[in-house]
mmCIF file of C-alpha atoms and ligand atoms in Angstrom:
data_model
loop_
_atom_site.group_PDB
_atom_site.id
_atom_site.type_symbol
_atom_site.label_atom_id
_atom_site.label_comp_id
_atom_site.label_asym_id
_atom_site.label_seq_id
_atom_site.Cartn_x
_atom_site.Cartn_y
_atom_site.Cartn_z
ATOM 1 C CA MET K 1 0.002 0.000 0.002
ATOM 2 C CA THR K 2 1.541 3.272 -1.108
ATOM 3 C CA ASN K 3 -0.567 5.564 1.062
ATOM 4 C CA ASN K 4 -3.269 5.103 3.674
ATOM 5 C CA THR K 5 -6.119 5.561 1.246
ATOM 6 C CA ILE K 6 -8.375 2.652 0.311
ATOM 7 C CA CYS K 7 -9.906 2.905 -3.146
ATOM 8 C CA LEU K 8 -13.654 2.272 -2.934
ATOM 9 C CA LEU K 9 -15.273 0.994 -6.141
ATOM 10 C CA PRO K 10 -19.021 0.697 -5.328
ATOM 11 C CA GLY K 11 -20.161 0.066 -8.927
ATOM 12 C CA ASP K 12 -23.861 -0.599 -9.476
ATOM 13 C CA GLY K 13 -26.968 -1.799 -7.638
ATOM 14 C CA ILE K 14 -26.385 -2.897 -4.058
ATOM 15 C CA GLY K 15 -22.666 -2.162 -4.466
ATOM 16 C CA LEU K 16 -23.728 1.462 -3.908
ATOM 17 C CA GLU K 17 -25.403 0.476 -0.629
ATOM 18 C CA VAL K 18 -22.836 -1.867 0.919
ATOM 19 C CA ILE K 19 -19.480 -0.341 -0.041
ATOM 20 C CA PRO K 20 -19.882 3.227 1.344
ATOM 21 C CA ILE K 21 -20.564 1.854 4.868
ATOM 22 C CA THR K 22 -16.920 0.827 5.103
ATOM 23 C CA THR K 23 -15.976 4.501 5.445
ATOM 24 C CA GLU K 24 -18.062 4.782 8.631
ATOM 25 C CA ILE K 25 -16.666 1.527 9.997
ATOM 26 C CA LEU K 26 -13.054 2.592 9.330
ATOM 27 C CA GLU K 27 -13.708 5.902 11.075
ATOM 28 C CA VAL K 28 -14.899 4.115 14.197
ATOM 29 C CA LEU K 29 -12.066 1.574 14.097
ATOM 30 C CA ASP K 30 -9.669 4.527 13.944
ATOM 31 C CA VAL K 31 -6.702 2.735 12.361
ATOM 32 C CA GLY K 32 -5.645 5.700 10.238
ATOM 33 C CA LEU K 33 -7.085 4.440 6.947
ATOM 34 C CA THR K 34 -9.132 6.783 4.786
ATOM 35 C CA THR K 35 -11.265 6.072 1.732
ATOM 36 C CA GLU K 36 -11.745 7.589 -1.703
ATOM 37 C CA SER K 37 -14.587 6.536 -4.021
ATOM 38 C CA HIS K 38 -14.190 6.045 -7.773
ATOM 39 C CA PRO K 39 -16.700 5.334 -10.567
ATOM 40 C CA ILE K 40 -16.831 1.919 -12.251
ATOM 41 C CA GLY K 41 -19.383 -0.303 -13.966
ATOM 42 C CA TRP K 42 -22.522 -0.147 -16.071
ATOM 43 C CA ARG K 43 -23.823 3.232 -14.921
ATOM 44 C CA CYS K 44 -20.343 4.674 -15.412
ATOM 45 C CA PHE K 45 -20.255 3.167 -18.926
ATOM 46 C CA ASN K 46 -23.548 4.836 -19.820
ATOM 47 C CA GLU K 47 -22.407 8.175 -18.437
ATOM 48 C CA THR K 48 -18.810 8.255 -19.664
ATOM 49 C CA GLY K 49 -18.507 5.621 -22.395
ATOM 50 C CA THR K 50 -16.175 3.435 -20.346
ATOM 51 C CA ALA K 51 -16.820 0.959 -17.512
ATOM 52 C CA LEU K 52 -13.317 1.388 -16.131
ATOM 53 C CA PRO K 53 -12.106 5.001 -16.462
ATOM 54 C CA LYS K 54 -8.349 5.534 -16.541
ATOM 55 C CA SER K 55 -8.610 7.744 -13.447
ATOM 56 C CA THR K 56 -10.184 4.810 -11.543
ATOM 57 C CA LEU K 57 -7.519 2.374 -12.720
ATOM 58 C CA ASP K 58 -4.752 4.834 -11.817
ATOM 59 C CA ALA K 59 -6.248 5.370 -8.347
ATOM 60 C CA VAL K 60 -6.316 1.602 -7.670
ATOM 61 C CA ILE K 61 -2.747 1.206 -8.894
ATOM 62 C CA HIS K 62 -1.614 4.146 -6.771
ATOM 63 C CA SER K 63 -3.311 2.875 -3.598
ATOM 64 C CA GLY K 64 -2.626 -0.824 -4.121
ATOM 65 C CA ILE K 65 -5.776 -1.623 -2.111
ATOM 66 C CA GLY K 66 -9.320 -1.575 -3.470
ATOM 67 C CA LEU K 67 -12.759 -2.570 -2.216
ATOM 68 C CA PHE K 68 -15.063 -3.393 -5.103
ATOM 69 C CA GLY K 69 -18.849 -3.749 -4.762
ATOM 70 C CA ALA K 70 -20.481 -5.208 -7.875
ATOM 71 C CA THR K 71 -21.252 -4.113 -11.376
ATOM 72 C CA SER K 72 -24.220 -4.958 -13.559
ATOM 73 C CA SER K 73 -23.697 -6.570 -16.945
ATOM 74 C CA PRO K 74 -26.540 -6.468 -19.458
ATOM 75 C CA THR K 75 -27.716 -9.961 -20.400
ATOM 76 C CA GLY K 76 -26.231 -10.862 -23.772
ATOM 77 C CA GLY K 77 -23.661 -8.068 -23.500
ATOM 78 C CA ALA K 78 -23.536 -4.568 -24.969
ATOM 79 C CA PRO K 79 -21.180 -3.294 -27.687
ATOM 80 C CA GLY K 80 -18.008 -1.892 -26.107
ATOM 81 C CA TYR K 81 -18.891 -3.041 -22.592
ATOM 82 C CA SER K 82 -16.879 -5.591 -20.656
ATOM 83 C CA SER K 83 -17.020 -6.479 -16.968
ATOM 84 C CA PRO K 84 -14.560 -4.110 -15.262
ATOM 85 C CA ILE K 85 -13.702 -6.518 -12.422
ATOM 86 C CA ILE K 86 -12.483 -9.081 -14.958
ATOM 87 C CA ASP K 87 -10.491 -6.298 -16.671
ATOM 88 C CA LEU K 88 -9.016 -5.252 -13.313
ATOM 89 C CA ARG K 89 -8.040 -8.835 -12.479
ATOM 90 C CA GLN K 90 -6.254 -9.178 -15.790
ATOM 91 C CA GLN K 91 -4.691 -5.723 -16.080
ATOM 92 C CA LEU K 92 -3.405 -5.724 -12.495
ATOM 93 C CA ASN K 93 -2.465 -9.402 -12.512
ATOM 94 C CA LEU K 94 -4.685 -10.228 -9.552
ATOM 95 C CA TYR K 95 -3.962 -13.881 -10.025
ATOM 96 C CA ALA K 96 -5.378 -15.453 -6.873
ATOM 97 C CA ASN K 97 -9.041 -15.150 -5.970
ATOM 98 C CA VAL K 98 -9.266 -16.029 -2.309
ATOM 99 C CA ARG K 99 -12.693 -17.005 -1.007
ATOM 100 C CA PRO K 100 -13.158 -18.138 2.572
ATOM 101 C CA ALA K 101 -16.300 -19.953 3.763
ATOM 102 C CA LYS K 102 -16.649 -19.999 7.522
ATOM 103 C CA SER K 103 -19.661 -20.966 9.648
ATOM 104 C CA LEU K 104 -21.735 -18.093 11.033
ATOM 105 C CA PRO K 105 -24.104 -18.032 14.027
ATOM 106 C CA ILE K 106 -27.287 -17.988 11.934
ATOM 107 C CA PRO K 107 -29.852 -20.732 11.308
ATOM 108 C CA SER K 108 -29.013 -20.931 7.586
ATOM 109 C CA SER K 109 -25.335 -21.679 8.208
ATOM 110 C CA ARG K 110 -24.018 -25.187 8.718
ATOM 111 C CA GLN K 111 -21.534 -25.404 11.569
ATOM 112 C CA ASN K 112 -17.844 -26.440 11.839
ATOM 113 C CA ILE K 113 -16.958 -25.167 8.360
ATOM 114 C CA ASP K 114 -13.746 -23.183 7.963
ATOM 115 C CA LEU K 115 -12.303 -23.521 4.491
ATOM 116 C CA LEU K 116 -10.628 -21.304 1.925
ATOM 117 C CA ILE K 117 -10.854 -21.557 -1.840
ATOM 118 C CA VAL K 118 -7.935 -20.184 -3.849
ATOM 119 C CA ARG K 119 -9.065 -19.844 -7.432
ATOM 120 C CA GLU K 120 -6.679 -19.063 -10.273
ATOM 121 C CA ASN K 121 -8.037 -15.715 -11.429
ATOM 122 C CA THR K 122 -6.526 -14.763 -14.784
ATOM 123 C CA GLU K 123 -6.484 -17.847 -17.012
ATOM 124 C CA GLY K 124 -8.671 -20.843 -17.815
ATOM 125 C CA LEU K 125 -11.755 -20.200 -19.894
ATOM 126 C CA TYR K 126 -11.929 -16.536 -18.878
ATOM 127 C CA ILE K 127 -9.235 -15.241 -21.210
ATOM 128 C CA ARG K 128 -11.749 -13.711 -23.641
ATOM 129 C CA SER K 129 -10.904 -15.894 -26.621
ATOM 130 C CA GLU K 130 -14.450 -16.983 -27.415
ATOM 131 C CA HIS K 131 -15.338 -16.718 -31.097
ATOM 132 C CA TRP K 132 -17.718 -18.035 -33.722
ATOM 133 C CA LYS K 133 -16.175 -20.719 -35.914
ATOM 134 C CA ASP K 134 -19.196 -20.694 -38.193
ATOM 135 C CA GLN K 135 -22.801 -19.763 -37.533
ATOM 136 C CA ASP K 136 -23.477 -23.040 -35.688
ATOM 137 C CA THR K 137 -20.304 -23.377 -33.656
ATOM 138 C CA VAL K 138 -18.584 -21.321 -30.984
ATOM 139 C CA ILE K 139 -15.045 -22.074 -29.890
ATOM 140 C CA ALA K 140 -13.621 -20.973 -26.539
ATOM 141 C CA GLU K 141 -9.975 -21.532 -25.710
ATOM 142 C CA ARG K 142 -8.753 -22.483 -22.271
ATOM 143 C CA GLN K 143 -5.358 -21.282 -21.162
ATOM 144 C CA ILE K 144 -3.284 -22.935 -18.429
ATOM 145 C CA THR K 145 0.341 -21.883 -18.056
ATOM 146 C CA ARG K 146 3.202 -23.154 -15.928
ATOM 147 C CA ALA K 147 3.859 -19.635 -14.579
ATOM 148 C CA GLY K 148 0.171 -18.978 -13.842
ATOM 149 C CA SER K 149 -0.220 -22.299 -12.043
ATOM 150 C CA LYS K 150 2.988 -21.841 -10.081
ATOM 151 C CA ARG K 151 2.179 -18.428 -8.648
ATOM 152 C CA VAL K 152 -1.286 -19.483 -7.497
ATOM 153 C CA ALA K 153 0.201 -22.670 -6.004
ATOM 154 C CA ILE K 154 2.596 -20.625 -3.878
ATOM 155 C CA LYS K 155 -0.260 -18.469 -2.573
ATOM 156 C CA ALA K 156 -2.386 -21.521 -1.770
ATOM 157 C CA ALA K 157 0.483 -23.349 -0.056
ATOM 158 C CA LYS K 158 1.178 -20.239 1.999
ATOM 159 C CA TYR K 159 -2.434 -20.127 3.207
ATOM 160 C CA ALA K 160 -2.301 -23.863 4.020
ATOM 161 C CA LEU K 161 0.825 -23.282 6.123
ATOM 162 C CA GLU K 162 -0.922 -20.511 8.065
ATOM 163 C CA ARG K 163 -4.051 -22.619 8.544
ATOM 164 C CA LYS K 164 -4.633 -26.360 9.151
ATOM 165 C CA GLY K 165 -1.938 -27.538 6.725
ATOM 166 C CA ILE K 166 -4.128 -29.383 4.219
ATOM 167 C CA LEU K 167 -4.165 -28.398 0.562
ATOM 168 C CA THR K 168 -6.627 -30.006 -1.863
ATOM 169 C CA ILE K 169 -6.062 -29.527 -5.597
ATOM 170 C CA GLY K 170 -9.384 -29.602 -7.497
ATOM 171 C CA HIS K 171 -8.930 -30.613 -11.133
ATOM 172 C CA LYS K 172 -10.356 -32.617 -14.015
ATOM 173 C CA SER K 173 -7.180 -34.068 -15.488
ATOM 174 C CA ASN K 174 -8.861 -37.387 -16.265
ATOM 175 C CA VAL K 175 -10.654 -35.576 -19.135
ATOM 176 C CA LEU K 176 -8.552 -32.437 -19.693
ATOM 177 C CA SER K 177 -5.295 -34.323 -19.463
ATOM 178 C CA LEU K 178 -3.110 -31.634 -21.039
ATOM 179 C CA SER K 179 -4.470 -28.425 -19.517
ATOM 180 C CA ASP K 180 -5.619 -29.655 -16.101
ATOM 181 C CA GLY K 181 -2.785 -32.162 -16.199
ATOM 182 C CA LEU K 182 -0.312 -29.270 -16.337
ATOM 183 C CA PHE K 183 -2.144 -27.375 -13.591
ATOM 184 C CA LEU K 184 -2.142 -30.436 -11.329
ATOM 185 C CA GLN K 185 1.489 -31.298 -11.882
ATOM 186 C CA VAL K 186 2.771 -27.736 -11.420
ATOM 187 C CA VAL K 187 0.632 -27.036 -8.341
ATOM 188 C CA ARG K 188 1.583 -30.366 -6.744
ATOM 189 C CA ASP K 189 5.327 -29.900 -7.353
ATOM 190 C CA THR K 190 5.368 -26.231 -6.369
ATOM 191 C CA ALA K 191 3.369 -26.758 -3.168
ATOM 192 C CA LYS K 192 5.565 -29.729 -2.188
ATOM 193 C CA SER K 193 8.782 -27.785 -2.531
ATOM 194 C CA TYR K 194 7.382 -24.547 -1.060
ATOM 195 C CA ALA K 195 5.762 -26.169 1.963
ATOM 196 C CA PRO K 196 7.055 -29.747 2.430
ATOM 197 C CA ASP K 197 5.129 -30.189 5.684
ATOM 198 C CA ILE K 198 1.619 -29.632 4.392
ATOM 199 C CA GLU K 199 -0.599 -32.505 3.331
ATOM 200 C CA ILE K 200 -1.423 -32.321 -0.385
ATOM 201 C CA LYS K 201 -4.548 -34.028 -1.704
ATOM 202 C CA GLU K 202 -5.798 -34.287 -5.282
ATOM 203 C CA GLN K 203 -9.469 -34.583 -6.134
ATOM 204 C CA LEU K 204 -11.544 -34.519 -9.303
ATOM 205 C CA VAL K 205 -13.634 -31.377 -9.143
ATOM 206 C CA ASP K 206 -16.995 -33.117 -9.587
ATOM 207 C CA SER K 207 -16.282 -35.434 -6.668
ATOM 208 C CA LEU K 208 -15.011 -32.389 -4.775
ATOM 209 C CA ALA K 209 -18.366 -30.651 -5.330
ATOM 210 C CA HIS K 210 -20.098 -33.727 -3.913
ATOM 211 C CA ASP K 211 -17.893 -33.916 -0.827
ATOM 212 C CA LEU K 212 -18.154 -30.182 -0.186
ATOM 213 C CA ILE K 213 -21.861 -30.816 0.410
ATOM 214 C CA THR K 214 -21.484 -34.044 2.398
ATOM 215 C CA GLN K 215 -18.351 -33.321 4.457
ATOM 216 C CA PRO K 216 -17.271 -29.657 4.103
ATOM 217 C CA GLU K 217 -15.749 -29.642 7.595
ATOM 218 C CA THR K 218 -12.917 -31.915 6.384
ATOM 219 C CA TYR K 219 -11.490 -29.283 3.997
ATOM 220 C CA ASP K 220 -8.932 -26.576 4.672
ATOM 221 C CA VAL K 221 -7.433 -24.870 1.581
ATOM 222 C CA ILE K 222 -8.664 -25.789 -1.916
ATOM 223 C CA VAL K 223 -6.880 -24.600 -5.063
ATOM 224 C CA THR K 224 -8.419 -24.821 -8.554
ATOM 225 C CA PRO K 225 -8.250 -23.415 -12.086
ATOM 226 C CA ASN K 226 -10.430 -20.374 -12.715
ATOM 227 C CA MET K 227 -13.907 -21.665 -13.549
ATOM 228 C CA TYR K 228 -14.071 -24.575 -11.060
ATOM 229 C CA GLY K 229 -13.213 -22.163 -8.275
ATOM 230 C CA ASP K 230 -15.848 -19.699 -9.456
ATOM 231 C CA ILE K 231 -18.504 -22.406 -9.254
ATOM 232 C CA ILE K 232 -17.528 -24.261 -6.091
ATOM 233 C CA SER K 233 -17.048 -21.025 -4.150
ATOM 234 C CA ASP K 234 -20.696 -20.092 -4.727
ATOM 235 C CA LEU K 235 -21.553 -23.612 -3.552
ATOM 236 C CA THR K 236 -19.508 -23.226 -0.359
ATOM 237 C CA SER K 237 -21.036 -19.797 0.283
ATOM 238 C CA ALA K 238 -24.452 -21.505 0.288
ATOM 239 C CA LEU K 239 -23.259 -23.793 3.094
ATOM 240 C CA VAL K 240 -22.699 -20.846 5.439
ATOM 241 C CA GLY K 241 -25.588 -18.507 4.574
ATOM 242 C CA GLY K 242 -25.370 -17.632 0.886
ATOM 243 C CA LEU K 243 -24.028 -14.904 -1.355
ATOM 244 C CA GLY K 244 -24.891 -12.163 1.118
ATOM 245 C CA VAL K 245 -22.198 -13.434 3.500
ATOM 246 C CA ALA K 246 -19.392 -14.442 1.108
ATOM 247 C CA PRO K 247 -16.225 -12.272 1.121
ATOM 248 C CA SER K 248 -13.257 -12.506 -1.238
ATOM 249 C CA ALA K 249 -9.953 -10.968 -2.222
ATOM 250 C CA ASN K 250 -8.357 -10.666 -5.668
ATOM 251 C CA VAL K 251 -4.699 -10.886 -4.789
ATOM 252 C CA GLY K 252 -1.703 -9.882 -6.907
ATOM 253 C CA ASP K 253 1.881 -9.066 -6.046
ATOM 254 C CA ASN K 254 1.408 -5.274 -6.091
ATOM 255 C CA CYS K 255 -2.295 -4.831 -5.520
ATOM 256 C CA THR K 256 -5.262 -6.502 -3.819
ATOM 257 C CA ILE K 257 -8.917 -5.795 -4.490
ATOM 258 C CA TYR K 258 -11.335 -7.077 -1.858
ATOM 259 C CA GLU K 259 -14.817 -7.897 -3.023
ATOM 260 C CA PRO K 260 -18.094 -9.309 -1.725
ATOM 261 C CA VAL K 261 -18.733 -12.287 -4.020
ATOM 262 C CA HIS K 262 -22.314 -11.282 -4.851
ATOM 263 C CA GLY K 263 -23.454 -9.249 -7.842
ATOM 264 C CA SER K 264 -25.435 -6.012 -8.056
ATOM 265 C CA ALA K 265 -28.707 -7.768 -7.034
ATOM 266 C CA PRO K 266 -31.109 -5.611 -9.092
ATOM 267 C CA ASP K 267 -34.091 -7.368 -7.455
ATOM 268 C CA ILE K 268 -33.360 -5.751 -4.076
ATOM 269 C CA ALA K 269 -31.271 -2.709 -5.080
ATOM 270 C CA GLY K 270 -32.313 0.590 -3.521
ATOM 271 C CA LYS K 271 -34.550 -1.111 -0.937
ATOM 272 C CA ASN K 272 -32.194 -1.086 2.054
ATOM 273 C CA LEU K 273 -32.333 -4.908 2.102
ATOM 274 C CA ALA K 274 -28.787 -5.779 1.009
ATOM 275 C CA ASN K 275 -26.882 -7.914 3.463
ATOM 276 C CA PRO K 276 -23.679 -6.007 4.340
ATOM 277 C CA THR K 277 -22.006 -9.126 5.858
ATOM 278 C CA ALA K 278 -20.026 -10.077 2.727
ATOM 279 C CA THR K 279 -18.603 -6.552 2.499
ATOM 280 C CA ILE K 280 -17.847 -6.378 6.226
ATOM 281 C CA LEU K 281 -16.030 -9.731 6.086
ATOM 282 C CA SER K 282 -14.102 -8.523 3.005
ATOM 283 C CA LEU K 283 -13.107 -5.423 4.963
ATOM 284 C CA ALA K 284 -12.025 -7.644 7.882
ATOM 285 C CA MET K 285 -9.843 -9.655 5.467
ATOM 286 C CA MET K 286 -8.292 -6.410 4.249
ATOM 287 C CA LEU K 287 -7.578 -5.183 7.782
ATOM 288 C CA GLU K 288 -5.953 -8.498 8.677
ATOM 289 C CA ASP K 289 -3.791 -8.510 5.535
ATOM 290 C CA LEU K 290 -2.682 -4.949 6.308
ATOM 291 C CA GLY K 291 -1.631 -6.021 9.799
ATOM 292 C CA TYR K 292 -4.547 -4.496 11.726
ATOM 293 C CA ASP K 293 -5.409 -7.815 13.378
ATOM 294 C CA ASN K 294 -6.981 -6.234 16.410
ATOM 295 C CA ALA K 295 -9.354 -4.050 14.365
ATOM 296 C CA SER K 296 -10.186 -6.994 12.120
ATOM 297 C CA ASN K 297 -11.050 -9.202 15.101
ATOM 298 C CA ARG K 298 -13.145 -6.473 16.743
ATOM 299 C CA LEU K 299 -15.109 -5.995 13.538
ATOM 300 C CA LYS K 300 -15.717 -9.749 13.084
ATOM 301 C CA SER K 301 -16.664 -10.105 16.726
ATOM 302 C CA GLU K 302 -19.283 -7.288 16.612
ATOM 303 C CA LEU K 303 -20.683 -8.673 13.363
ATOM 304 C CA HIS K 304 -20.935 -12.046 15.117
ATOM 305 C CA ASN K 305 -22.697 -10.455 18.117
ATOM 306 C CA THR K 306 -25.125 -8.649 15.814
ATOM 307 C CA LEU K 307 -26.012 -11.935 14.097
ATOM 308 C CA VAL K 308 -26.349 -13.744 17.446
ATOM 309 C CA ALA K 309 -28.782 -10.984 18.533
ATOM 310 C CA GLY K 310 -30.968 -11.955 15.546
ATOM 311 C CA ILE K 311 -30.257 -8.727 13.689
ATOM 312 C CA TYR K 312 -29.898 -9.839 10.068
ATOM 313 C CA THR K 313 -31.400 -9.180 6.639
ATOM 314 C CA PRO K 314 -34.224 -11.130 4.870
ATOM 315 C CA ASP K 315 -31.814 -13.231 2.735
ATOM 316 C CA LEU K 316 -30.809 -14.901 6.014
ATOM 317 C CA GLY K 317 -34.417 -15.157 7.219
ATOM 318 C CA GLY K 318 -34.297 -11.991 9.333
ATOM 319 C CA GLU K 319 -36.167 -8.697 9.271
ATOM 320 C CA ALA K 320 -33.358 -6.175 9.655
ATOM 321 C CA THR K 321 -32.407 -3.628 7.008
ATOM 322 C CA THR K 322 -28.877 -2.903 5.776
ATOM 323 C CA GLU K 323 -28.934 0.209 7.952
ATOM 324 C CA THR K 324 -30.139 -1.586 11.100
ATOM 325 C CA MET K 325 -27.314 -4.113 10.820
ATOM 326 C CA LEU K 326 -24.775 -1.359 10.280
ATOM 327 C CA THR K 327 -26.106 0.704 13.191
ATOM 328 C CA SER K 328 -25.903 -2.309 15.502
ATOM 329 C CA ILE K 329 -22.288 -3.006 14.506
ATOM 330 C CA LEU K 330 -21.250 0.668 14.799
ATOM 331 C CA GLU K 331 -22.912 0.987 18.224
ATOM 332 C CA LYS K 332 -21.141 -2.100 19.509
ATOM 333 C CA LEU K 333 -17.808 -0.888 18.121
ATOM 334 C CA THR K 334 -18.110 2.516 19.786
ATOM 335 C CA LYS K 335 -18.986 1.078 23.238
HETATM 336 P P1 LIG N 401 -26.538 -11.489 -7.623
HETATM 337 O O1 LIG N 401 -25.454 -11.940 -6.705
HETATM 338 O O2 LIG N 401 -26.614 -10.054 -7.890
HETATM 339 O O3 LIG N 401 -27.953 -11.947 -7.006
HETATM 340 C C1 LIG N 401 -28.346 -13.301 -6.836
HETATM 341 C C2 LIG N 401 -29.413 -13.390 -5.752
HETATM 342 O O4 LIG N 401 -28.806 -13.212 -4.467
HETATM 343 C C3 LIG N 401 -30.487 -12.305 -5.866
HETATM 344 O O5 LIG N 401 -31.725 -12.839 -5.484
HETATM 345 C C4 LIG N 401 -30.026 -11.264 -4.865
HETATM 346 O O6 LIG N 401 -31.086 -10.501 -4.334
HETATM 347 C C5 LIG N 401 -29.353 -12.108 -3.800
HETATM 348 N N1 LIG N 401 -28.266 -11.374 -3.155
HETATM 349 C C6 LIG N 401 -27.028 -11.166 -3.661
HETATM 350 N N2 LIG N 401 -26.316 -10.433 -2.804
HETATM 351 C C7 LIG N 401 -27.097 -10.169 -1.758
HETATM 352 C C8 LIG N 401 -26.909 -9.426 -0.544
HETATM 353 N N3 LIG N 401 -25.750 -8.820 -0.234
HETATM 354 N N4 LIG N 401 -27.942 -9.343 0.310
HETATM 355 C C9 LIG N 401 -29.091 -9.963 0.058
HETATM 356 N N5 LIG N 401 -29.342 -10.675 -1.070
HETATM 357 C C10 LIG N 401 -28.335 -10.768 -1.956
HETATM 358 O O7 LIG N 401 -26.376 -12.321 -8.969
HETATM 359 P P2 LIG N 401 -27.232 -12.270 -10.328
HETATM 360 O O8 LIG N 401 -28.664 -12.039 -10.030
HETATM 361 O O9 LIG N 401 -26.832 -13.467 -11.065
HETATM 362 O O10 LIG N 401 -26.679 -11.007 -11.135
HETATM 363 C C11 LIG N 401 -27.219 -9.692 -11.027
HETATM 364 C C12 LIG N 401 -26.275 -8.708 -11.713
HETATM 365 O O11 LIG N 401 -25.021 -8.692 -11.018
HETATM 366 C C13 LIG N 401 -25.964 -9.073 -13.167
HETATM 367 O O12 LIG N 401 -25.917 -7.891 -13.916
HETATM 368 C C14 LIG N 401 -24.602 -9.730 -13.076
HETATM 369 O O13 LIG N 401 -23.862 -9.588 -14.259
HETATM 370 C C15 LIG N 401 -23.967 -8.940 -11.939
HETATM 371 N N6 LIG N 401 -22.909 -9.676 -11.225
HETATM 372 C C16 LIG N 401 -21.786 -8.974 -10.940
HETATM 373 C C17 LIG N 401 -20.764 -9.562 -10.240
HETATM 374 C C18 LIG N 401 -19.576 -8.751 -9.945
HETATM 375 O O14 LIG N 401 -19.582 -7.548 -10.192
HETATM 376 N N7 LIG N 401 -18.508 -9.321 -9.402
HETATM 377 C C19 LIG N 401 -20.840 -10.954 -9.755
HETATM 378 C C20 LIG N 401 -22.093 -11.588 -10.072
HETATM 379 C C21 LIG N 401 -23.077 -10.969 -10.791
HETATM 380 MG MG1 LIG N 402 -19.175 -16.098 -9.377
#
């Protein structure tokens, strides 16, 4: 981080409701971090002709730390529009998408779950190479590289070392023997030499999806190519309360953008019903990564107490509004 300013990127829909609250929380936590908000997304595209203005990109690069909300993408696409978070991940080389799923004290969360998915974030099927071969056939290329697999393996092994010491590699090399075969081999070898003491497991991703439902408490860190991680991390978020509670971080070597996993939720946008938990947990991840462990723990603890008090939004079966949850957390933090 080059200064003490966090770049807020609210985006569209409920991003505009959940991201600004972090400014109030940081004020109360009083750790010396300030915020600065920058335009991004679909509304920005309609107003300025670009979804990711250069000034926004420069601000993220300068700060090195961003907090992104969500952006809307029109179904079927729009000429000239591309999802700015995918552009940010690629342009800033945010190669590891880190998505924890941890049990919460709410009826819709299963208990004893504490796992972390590390998804390769720049390659796989998301490299924008999809094209029409002829009018009946679309081809999409899938890129796996040694360098891309190695750097995400090091990140995942590092997390496994800090946690319970078990790393599961999710892959499909029985079918995709070249591409997933390379991913598996490089991740296995890299993790073994980087962290010889961790236990490394290999599992086909379909069987992994099955076991994440039947025995999620047995997993610690899971590393996968891009798309598998995208899919199974939504699955694991459902185990602990759903998209409204799922935080994440897009991690690179020079920059990290934290991000609630959910989208812009147009069905509830503007109604004060958005669950701020995913954003608050993303902020807690950020504080921990920046070394503010005490502030991070206080924030998580008061979120926990708010949930235990039954103060939560309708997506979790509660009756609270976004604002009521925030007020409860801020009140507890100022006591
Ligand atoms: P979504 O995550 O926006 O919504 C799915 C469902 O979960 C909706 O019923 C929504 O109300 C609910 N939900 C999501 N977050 C919630 C929260 N914090 N509190 C309470 N309920 C919540 O995904 P959907 O509907 O597939 O996409 C909507 C728009 O968001 C689309 O334009 C899509 O492209 C965009 N999107 C953007 C993402 C991003 O910017 N990273 C990620 C996913 C979708
Ligand atoms: Mg997703």
